[in-house]
PDB file of C-alpha atoms in Angstrom:
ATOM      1  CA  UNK T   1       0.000   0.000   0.000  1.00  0.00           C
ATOM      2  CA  UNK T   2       1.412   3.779  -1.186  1.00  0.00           C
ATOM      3  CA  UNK T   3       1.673   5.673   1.600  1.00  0.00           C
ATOM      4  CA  UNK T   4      -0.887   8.620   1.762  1.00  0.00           C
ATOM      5  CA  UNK T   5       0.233  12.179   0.943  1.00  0.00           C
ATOM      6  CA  UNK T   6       1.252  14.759   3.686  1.00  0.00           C
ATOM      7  CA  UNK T   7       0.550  18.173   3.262  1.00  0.00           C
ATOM      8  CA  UNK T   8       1.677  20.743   6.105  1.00  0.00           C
ATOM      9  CA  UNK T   9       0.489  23.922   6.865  1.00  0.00           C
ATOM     10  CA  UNK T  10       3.639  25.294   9.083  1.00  0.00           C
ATOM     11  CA  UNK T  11       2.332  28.622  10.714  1.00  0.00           C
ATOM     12  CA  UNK T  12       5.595  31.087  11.405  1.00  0.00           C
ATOM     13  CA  UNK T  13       3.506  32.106  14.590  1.00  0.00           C
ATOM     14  CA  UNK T  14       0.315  31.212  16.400  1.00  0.00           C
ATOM     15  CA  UNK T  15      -2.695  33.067  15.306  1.00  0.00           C
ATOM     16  CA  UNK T  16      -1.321  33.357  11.584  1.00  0.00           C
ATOM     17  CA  UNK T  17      -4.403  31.628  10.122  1.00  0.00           C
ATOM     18  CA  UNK T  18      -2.788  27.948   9.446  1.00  0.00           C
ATOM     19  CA  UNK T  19      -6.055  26.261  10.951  1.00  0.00           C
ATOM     20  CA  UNK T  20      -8.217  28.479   8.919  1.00  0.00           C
ATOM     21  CA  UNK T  21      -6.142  27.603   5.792  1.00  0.00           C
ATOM     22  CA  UNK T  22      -6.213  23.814   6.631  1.00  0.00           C
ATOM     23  CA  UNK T  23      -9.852  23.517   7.068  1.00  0.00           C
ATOM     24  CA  UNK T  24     -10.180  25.777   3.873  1.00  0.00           C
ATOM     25  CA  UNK T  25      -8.815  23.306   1.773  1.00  0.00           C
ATOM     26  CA  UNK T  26     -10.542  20.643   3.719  1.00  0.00           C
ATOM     27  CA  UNK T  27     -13.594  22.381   2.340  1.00  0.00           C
ATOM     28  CA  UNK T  28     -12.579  22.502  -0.943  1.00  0.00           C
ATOM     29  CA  UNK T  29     -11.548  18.994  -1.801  1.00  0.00           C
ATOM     30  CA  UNK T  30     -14.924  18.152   0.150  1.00  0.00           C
ATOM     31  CA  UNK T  31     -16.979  20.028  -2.196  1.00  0.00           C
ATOM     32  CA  UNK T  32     -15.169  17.678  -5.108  1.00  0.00           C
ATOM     33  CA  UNK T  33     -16.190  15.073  -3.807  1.00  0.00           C
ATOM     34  CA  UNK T  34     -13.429  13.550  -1.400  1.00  0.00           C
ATOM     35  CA  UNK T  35     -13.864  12.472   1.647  1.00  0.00           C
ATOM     36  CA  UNK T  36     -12.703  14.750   4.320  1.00  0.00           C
ATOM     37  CA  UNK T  37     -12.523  14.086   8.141  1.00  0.00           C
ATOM     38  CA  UNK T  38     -11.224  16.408  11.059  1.00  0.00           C
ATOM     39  CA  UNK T  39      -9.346  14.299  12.995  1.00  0.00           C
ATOM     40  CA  UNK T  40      -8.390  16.892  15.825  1.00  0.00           C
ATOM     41  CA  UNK T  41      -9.207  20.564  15.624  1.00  0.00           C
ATOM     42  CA  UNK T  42      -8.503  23.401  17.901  1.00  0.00           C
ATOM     43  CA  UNK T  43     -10.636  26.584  17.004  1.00  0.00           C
ATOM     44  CA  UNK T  44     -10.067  28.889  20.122  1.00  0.00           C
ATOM     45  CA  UNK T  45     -13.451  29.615  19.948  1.00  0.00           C
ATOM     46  CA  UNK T  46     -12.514  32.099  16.622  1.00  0.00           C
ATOM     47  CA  UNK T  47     -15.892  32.606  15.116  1.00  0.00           C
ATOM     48  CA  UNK T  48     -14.146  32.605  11.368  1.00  0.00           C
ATOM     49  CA  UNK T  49     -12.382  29.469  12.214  1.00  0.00           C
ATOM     50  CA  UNK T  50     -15.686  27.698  13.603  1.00  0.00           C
ATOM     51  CA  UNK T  51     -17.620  29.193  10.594  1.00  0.00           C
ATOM     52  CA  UNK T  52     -14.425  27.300   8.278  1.00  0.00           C
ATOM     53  CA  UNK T  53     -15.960  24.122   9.772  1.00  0.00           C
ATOM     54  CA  UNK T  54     -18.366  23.957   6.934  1.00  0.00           C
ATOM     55  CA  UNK T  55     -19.514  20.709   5.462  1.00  0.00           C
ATOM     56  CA  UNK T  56     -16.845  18.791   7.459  1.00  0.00           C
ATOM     57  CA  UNK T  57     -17.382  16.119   9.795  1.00  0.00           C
ATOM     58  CA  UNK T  58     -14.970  15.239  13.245  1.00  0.00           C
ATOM     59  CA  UNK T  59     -14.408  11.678  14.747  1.00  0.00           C
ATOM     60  CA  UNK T  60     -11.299  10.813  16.613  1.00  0.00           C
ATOM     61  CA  UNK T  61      -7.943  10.860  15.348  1.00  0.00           C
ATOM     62  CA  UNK T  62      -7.416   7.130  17.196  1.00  0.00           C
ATOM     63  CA  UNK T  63     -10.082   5.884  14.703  1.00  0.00           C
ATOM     64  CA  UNK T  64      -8.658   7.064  11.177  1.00  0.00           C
ATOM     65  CA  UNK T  65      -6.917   4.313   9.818  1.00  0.00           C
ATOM     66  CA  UNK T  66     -10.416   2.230  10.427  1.00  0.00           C
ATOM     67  CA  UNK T  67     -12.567   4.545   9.248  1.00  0.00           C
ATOM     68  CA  UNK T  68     -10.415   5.113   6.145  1.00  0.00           C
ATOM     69  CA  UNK T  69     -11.462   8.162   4.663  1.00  0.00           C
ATOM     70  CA  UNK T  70      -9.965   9.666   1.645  1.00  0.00           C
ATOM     71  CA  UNK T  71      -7.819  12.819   3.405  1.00  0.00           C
ATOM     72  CA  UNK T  72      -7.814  13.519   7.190  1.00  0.00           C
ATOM     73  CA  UNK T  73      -7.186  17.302   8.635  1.00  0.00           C
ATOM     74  CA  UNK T  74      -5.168  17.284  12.199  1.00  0.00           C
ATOM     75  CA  UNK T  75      -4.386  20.765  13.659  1.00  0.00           C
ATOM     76  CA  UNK T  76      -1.506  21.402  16.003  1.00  0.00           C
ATOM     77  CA  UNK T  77       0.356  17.893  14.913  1.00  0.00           C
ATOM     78  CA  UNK T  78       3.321  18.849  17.778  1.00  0.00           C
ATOM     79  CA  UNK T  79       1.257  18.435  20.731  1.00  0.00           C
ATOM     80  CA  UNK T  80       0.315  15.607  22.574  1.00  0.00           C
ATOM     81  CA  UNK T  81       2.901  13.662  19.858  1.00  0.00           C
ATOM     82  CA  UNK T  82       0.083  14.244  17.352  1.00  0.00           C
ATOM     83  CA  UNK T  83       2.343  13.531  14.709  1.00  0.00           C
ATOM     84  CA  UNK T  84       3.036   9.908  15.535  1.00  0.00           C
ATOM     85  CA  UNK T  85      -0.569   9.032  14.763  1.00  0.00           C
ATOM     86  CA  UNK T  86      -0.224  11.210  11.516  1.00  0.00           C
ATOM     87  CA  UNK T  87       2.630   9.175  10.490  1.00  0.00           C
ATOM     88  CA  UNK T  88       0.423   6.148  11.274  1.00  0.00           C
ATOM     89  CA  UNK T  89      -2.683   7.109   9.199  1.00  0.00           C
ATOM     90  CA  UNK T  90      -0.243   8.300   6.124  1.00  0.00           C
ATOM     91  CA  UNK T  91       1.511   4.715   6.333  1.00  0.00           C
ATOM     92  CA  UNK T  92      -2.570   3.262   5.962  1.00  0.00           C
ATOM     93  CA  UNK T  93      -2.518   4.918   2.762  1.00  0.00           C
ATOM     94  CA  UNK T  94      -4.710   7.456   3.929  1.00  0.00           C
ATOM     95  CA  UNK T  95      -3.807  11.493   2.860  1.00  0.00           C
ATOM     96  CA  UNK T  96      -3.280  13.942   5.688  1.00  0.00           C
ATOM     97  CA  UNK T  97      -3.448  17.843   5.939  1.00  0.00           C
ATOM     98  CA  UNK T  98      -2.052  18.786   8.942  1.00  0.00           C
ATOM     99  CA  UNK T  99      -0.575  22.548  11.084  1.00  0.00           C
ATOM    100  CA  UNK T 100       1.717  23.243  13.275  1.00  0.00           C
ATOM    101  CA  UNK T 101       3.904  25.893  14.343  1.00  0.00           C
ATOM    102  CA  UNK T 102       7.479  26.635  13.469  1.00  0.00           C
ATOM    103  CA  UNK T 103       8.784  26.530  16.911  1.00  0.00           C
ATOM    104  CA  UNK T 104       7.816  23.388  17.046  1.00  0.00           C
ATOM    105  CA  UNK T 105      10.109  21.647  14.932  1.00  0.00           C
ATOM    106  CA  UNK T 106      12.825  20.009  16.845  1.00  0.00           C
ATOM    107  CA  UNK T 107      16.101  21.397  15.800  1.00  0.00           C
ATOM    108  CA  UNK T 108      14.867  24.735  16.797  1.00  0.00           C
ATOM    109  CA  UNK T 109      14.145  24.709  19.570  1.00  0.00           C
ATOM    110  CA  UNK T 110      16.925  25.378  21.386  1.00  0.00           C
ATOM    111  CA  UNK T 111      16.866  28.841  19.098  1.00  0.00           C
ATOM    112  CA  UNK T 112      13.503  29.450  20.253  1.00  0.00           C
ATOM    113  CA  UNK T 113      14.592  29.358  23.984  1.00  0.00           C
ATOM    114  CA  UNK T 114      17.545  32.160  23.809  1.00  0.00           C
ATOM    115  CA  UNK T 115      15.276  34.438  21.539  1.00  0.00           C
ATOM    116  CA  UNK T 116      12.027  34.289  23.620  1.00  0.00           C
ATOM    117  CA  UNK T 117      13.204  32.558  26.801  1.00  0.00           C
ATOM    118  CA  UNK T 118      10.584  29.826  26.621  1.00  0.00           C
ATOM    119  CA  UNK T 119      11.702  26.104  26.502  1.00  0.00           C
ATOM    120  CA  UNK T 120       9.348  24.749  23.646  1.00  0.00           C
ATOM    121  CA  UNK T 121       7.986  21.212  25.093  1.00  0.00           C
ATOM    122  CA  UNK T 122       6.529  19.390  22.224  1.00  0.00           C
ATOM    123  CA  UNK T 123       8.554  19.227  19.188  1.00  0.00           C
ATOM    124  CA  UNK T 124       8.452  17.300  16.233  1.00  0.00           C
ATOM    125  CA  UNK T 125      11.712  15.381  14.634  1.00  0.00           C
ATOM    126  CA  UNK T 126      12.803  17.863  11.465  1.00  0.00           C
ATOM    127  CA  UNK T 127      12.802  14.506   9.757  1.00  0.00           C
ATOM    128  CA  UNK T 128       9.037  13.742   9.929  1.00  0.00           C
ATOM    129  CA  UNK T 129       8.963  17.636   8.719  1.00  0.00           C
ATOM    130  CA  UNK T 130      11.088  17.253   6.022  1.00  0.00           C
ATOM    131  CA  UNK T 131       8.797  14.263   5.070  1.00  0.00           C
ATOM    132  CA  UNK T 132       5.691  16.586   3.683  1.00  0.00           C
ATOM    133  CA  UNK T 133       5.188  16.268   0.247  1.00  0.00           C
ATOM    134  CA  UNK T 134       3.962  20.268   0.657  1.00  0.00           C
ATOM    135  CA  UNK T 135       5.120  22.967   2.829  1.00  0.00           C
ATOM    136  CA  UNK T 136       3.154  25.654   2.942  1.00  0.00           C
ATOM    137  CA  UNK T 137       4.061  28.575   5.393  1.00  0.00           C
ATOM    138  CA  UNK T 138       1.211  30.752   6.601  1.00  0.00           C
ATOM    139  CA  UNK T 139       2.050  33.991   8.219  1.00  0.00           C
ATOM    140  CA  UNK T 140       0.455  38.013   8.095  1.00  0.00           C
ATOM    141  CA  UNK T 141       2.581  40.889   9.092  1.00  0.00           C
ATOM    142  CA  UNK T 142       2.801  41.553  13.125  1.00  0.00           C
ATOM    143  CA  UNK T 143       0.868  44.193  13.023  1.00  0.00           C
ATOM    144  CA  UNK T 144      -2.047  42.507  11.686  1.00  0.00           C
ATOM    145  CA  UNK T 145      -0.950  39.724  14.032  1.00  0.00           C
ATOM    146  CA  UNK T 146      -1.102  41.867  16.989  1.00  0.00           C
ATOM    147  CA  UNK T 147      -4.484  43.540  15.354  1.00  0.00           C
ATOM    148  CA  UNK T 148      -6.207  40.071  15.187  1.00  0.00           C
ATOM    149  CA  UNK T 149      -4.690  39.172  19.034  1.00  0.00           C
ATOM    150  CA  UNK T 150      -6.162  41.975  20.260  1.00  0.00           C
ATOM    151  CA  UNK T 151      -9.623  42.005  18.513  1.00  0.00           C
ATOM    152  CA  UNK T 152     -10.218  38.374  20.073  1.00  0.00           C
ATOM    153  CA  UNK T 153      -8.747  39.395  23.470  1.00  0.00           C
ATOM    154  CA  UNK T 154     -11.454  42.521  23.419  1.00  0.00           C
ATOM    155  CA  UNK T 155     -14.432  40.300  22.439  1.00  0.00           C
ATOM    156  CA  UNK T 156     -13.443  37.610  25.547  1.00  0.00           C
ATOM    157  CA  UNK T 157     -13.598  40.660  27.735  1.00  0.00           C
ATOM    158  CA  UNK T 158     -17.502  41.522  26.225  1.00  0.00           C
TER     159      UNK T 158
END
Protein backbone atom coordinates (compact mmCIF):
# COMPACT_ATOMS: atom_id res chain seq x y z
CA UNK A 1 0.00 0.00 0.00
CA UNK A 2 1.41 3.78 -1.19
CA UNK A 3 1.67 5.67 1.60
CA UNK A 4 -0.89 8.62 1.76
CA UNK A 5 0.23 12.18 0.94
CA UNK A 6 1.25 14.76 3.69
CA UNK A 7 0.55 18.17 3.26
CA UNK A 8 1.68 20.74 6.11
CA UNK A 9 0.49 23.92 6.87
CA UNK A 10 3.64 25.29 9.08
CA UNK A 11 2.33 28.62 10.71
CA UNK A 12 5.60 31.09 11.41
CA UNK A 13 3.51 32.11 14.59
CA UNK A 14 0.32 31.21 16.40
CA UNK A 15 -2.70 33.07 15.31
CA UNK A 16 -1.32 33.36 11.58
CA UNK A 17 -4.40 31.63 10.12
CA UNK A 18 -2.79 27.95 9.45
CA UNK A 19 -6.06 26.26 10.95
CA UNK A 20 -8.22 28.48 8.92
CA UNK A 21 -6.14 27.60 5.79
CA UNK A 22 -6.21 23.81 6.63
CA UNK A 23 -9.85 23.52 7.07
CA UNK A 24 -10.18 25.78 3.87
CA UNK A 25 -8.81 23.31 1.77
CA UNK A 26 -10.54 20.64 3.72
CA UNK A 27 -13.59 22.38 2.34
CA UNK A 28 -12.58 22.50 -0.94
CA UNK A 29 -11.55 18.99 -1.80
CA UNK A 30 -14.92 18.15 0.15
CA UNK A 31 -16.98 20.03 -2.20
CA UNK A 32 -15.17 17.68 -5.11
CA UNK A 33 -16.19 15.07 -3.81
CA UNK A 34 -13.43 13.55 -1.40
CA UNK A 35 -13.86 12.47 1.65
CA UNK A 36 -12.70 14.75 4.32
CA UNK A 37 -12.52 14.09 8.14
CA UNK A 38 -11.22 16.41 11.06
CA UNK A 39 -9.35 14.30 12.99
CA UNK A 40 -8.39 16.89 15.82
CA UNK A 41 -9.21 20.56 15.62
CA UNK A 42 -8.50 23.40 17.90
CA UNK A 43 -10.64 26.58 17.00
CA UNK A 44 -10.07 28.89 20.12
CA UNK A 45 -13.45 29.61 19.95
CA UNK A 46 -12.51 32.10 16.62
CA UNK A 47 -15.89 32.61 15.12
CA UNK A 48 -14.15 32.61 11.37
CA UNK A 49 -12.38 29.47 12.21
CA UNK A 50 -15.69 27.70 13.60
CA UNK A 51 -17.62 29.19 10.59
CA UNK A 52 -14.43 27.30 8.28
CA UNK A 53 -15.96 24.12 9.77
CA UNK A 54 -18.37 23.96 6.93
CA UNK A 55 -19.51 20.71 5.46
CA UNK A 56 -16.84 18.79 7.46
CA UNK A 57 -17.38 16.12 9.80
CA UNK A 58 -14.97 15.24 13.25
CA UNK A 59 -14.41 11.68 14.75
CA UNK A 60 -11.30 10.81 16.61
CA UNK A 61 -7.94 10.86 15.35
CA UNK A 62 -7.42 7.13 17.20
CA UNK A 63 -10.08 5.88 14.70
CA UNK A 64 -8.66 7.06 11.18
CA UNK A 65 -6.92 4.31 9.82
CA UNK A 66 -10.42 2.23 10.43
CA UNK A 67 -12.57 4.55 9.25
CA UNK A 68 -10.42 5.11 6.15
CA UNK A 69 -11.46 8.16 4.66
CA UNK A 70 -9.97 9.67 1.64
CA UNK A 71 -7.82 12.82 3.40
CA UNK A 72 -7.81 13.52 7.19
CA UNK A 73 -7.19 17.30 8.64
CA UNK A 74 -5.17 17.28 12.20
CA UNK A 75 -4.39 20.76 13.66
CA UNK A 76 -1.51 21.40 16.00
CA UNK A 77 0.36 17.89 14.91
CA UNK A 78 3.32 18.85 17.78
CA UNK A 79 1.26 18.43 20.73
CA UNK A 80 0.32 15.61 22.57
CA UNK A 81 2.90 13.66 19.86
CA UNK A 82 0.08 14.24 17.35
CA UNK A 83 2.34 13.53 14.71
CA UNK A 84 3.04 9.91 15.53
CA UNK A 85 -0.57 9.03 14.76
CA UNK A 86 -0.22 11.21 11.52
CA UNK A 87 2.63 9.18 10.49
CA UNK A 88 0.42 6.15 11.27
CA UNK A 89 -2.68 7.11 9.20
CA UNK A 90 -0.24 8.30 6.12
CA UNK A 91 1.51 4.71 6.33
CA UNK A 92 -2.57 3.26 5.96
CA UNK A 93 -2.52 4.92 2.76
CA UNK A 94 -4.71 7.46 3.93
CA UNK A 95 -3.81 11.49 2.86
CA UNK A 96 -3.28 13.94 5.69
CA UNK A 97 -3.45 17.84 5.94
CA UNK A 98 -2.05 18.79 8.94
CA UNK A 99 -0.57 22.55 11.08
CA UNK A 100 1.72 23.24 13.28
CA UNK A 101 3.90 25.89 14.34
CA UNK A 102 7.48 26.64 13.47
CA UNK A 103 8.78 26.53 16.91
CA UNK A 104 7.82 23.39 17.05
CA UNK A 105 10.11 21.65 14.93
CA UNK A 106 12.82 20.01 16.85
CA UNK A 107 16.10 21.40 15.80
CA UNK A 108 14.87 24.74 16.80
CA UNK A 109 14.15 24.71 19.57
CA UNK A 110 16.93 25.38 21.39
CA UNK A 111 16.87 28.84 19.10
CA UNK A 112 13.50 29.45 20.25
CA UNK A 113 14.59 29.36 23.98
CA UNK A 114 17.54 32.16 23.81
CA UNK A 115 15.28 34.44 21.54
CA UNK A 116 12.03 34.29 23.62
CA UNK A 117 13.20 32.56 26.80
CA UNK A 118 10.58 29.83 26.62
CA UNK A 119 11.70 26.10 26.50
CA UNK A 120 9.35 24.75 23.65
CA UNK A 121 7.99 21.21 25.09
CA UNK A 122 6.53 19.39 22.22
CA UNK A 123 8.55 19.23 19.19
CA UNK A 124 8.45 17.30 16.23
CA UNK A 125 11.71 15.38 14.63
CA UNK A 126 12.80 17.86 11.46
CA UNK A 127 12.80 14.51 9.76
CA UNK A 128 9.04 13.74 9.93
CA UNK A 129 8.96 17.64 8.72
CA UNK A 130 11.09 17.25 6.02
CA UNK A 131 8.80 14.26 5.07
CA UNK A 132 5.69 16.59 3.68
CA UNK A 133 5.19 16.27 0.25
CA UNK A 134 3.96 20.27 0.66
CA UNK A 135 5.12 22.97 2.83
CA UNK A 136 3.15 25.65 2.94
CA UNK A 137 4.06 28.57 5.39
CA UNK A 138 1.21 30.75 6.60
CA UNK A 139 2.05 33.99 8.22
CA UNK A 140 0.46 38.01 8.09
CA UNK A 141 2.58 40.89 9.09
CA UNK A 142 2.80 41.55 13.12
CA UNK A 143 0.87 44.19 13.02
CA UNK A 144 -2.05 42.51 11.69
CA UNK A 145 -0.95 39.72 14.03
CA UNK A 146 -1.10 41.87 16.99
CA UNK A 147 -4.48 43.54 15.35
CA UNK A 148 -6.21 40.07 15.19
CA UNK A 149 -4.69 39.17 19.03
CA UNK A 150 -6.16 41.98 20.26
CA UNK A 151 -9.62 42.01 18.51
CA UNK A 152 -10.22 38.37 20.07
CA UNK A 153 -8.75 39.40 23.47
CA UNK A 154 -11.45 42.52 23.42
CA UNK A 155 -14.43 40.30 22.44
CA UNK A 156 -13.44 37.61 25.55
CA UNK A 157 -13.60 40.66 27.73
CA UNK A 158 -17.50 41.52 26.23
Amino acid sequence: MARGTFRLYLGAAPGVGKTYAMLSEGNRRAARGTTVVIGHLNTRGRAKTIEQVGILTTAPITGMIEQKPEVVLVDDIAEANRWQLVDQILEAGIDVVATMNVQHIASLADVVHRVTGRSVDEVVPDSFVRSADQVELVDISPEALRRRLAHEIGRAHV
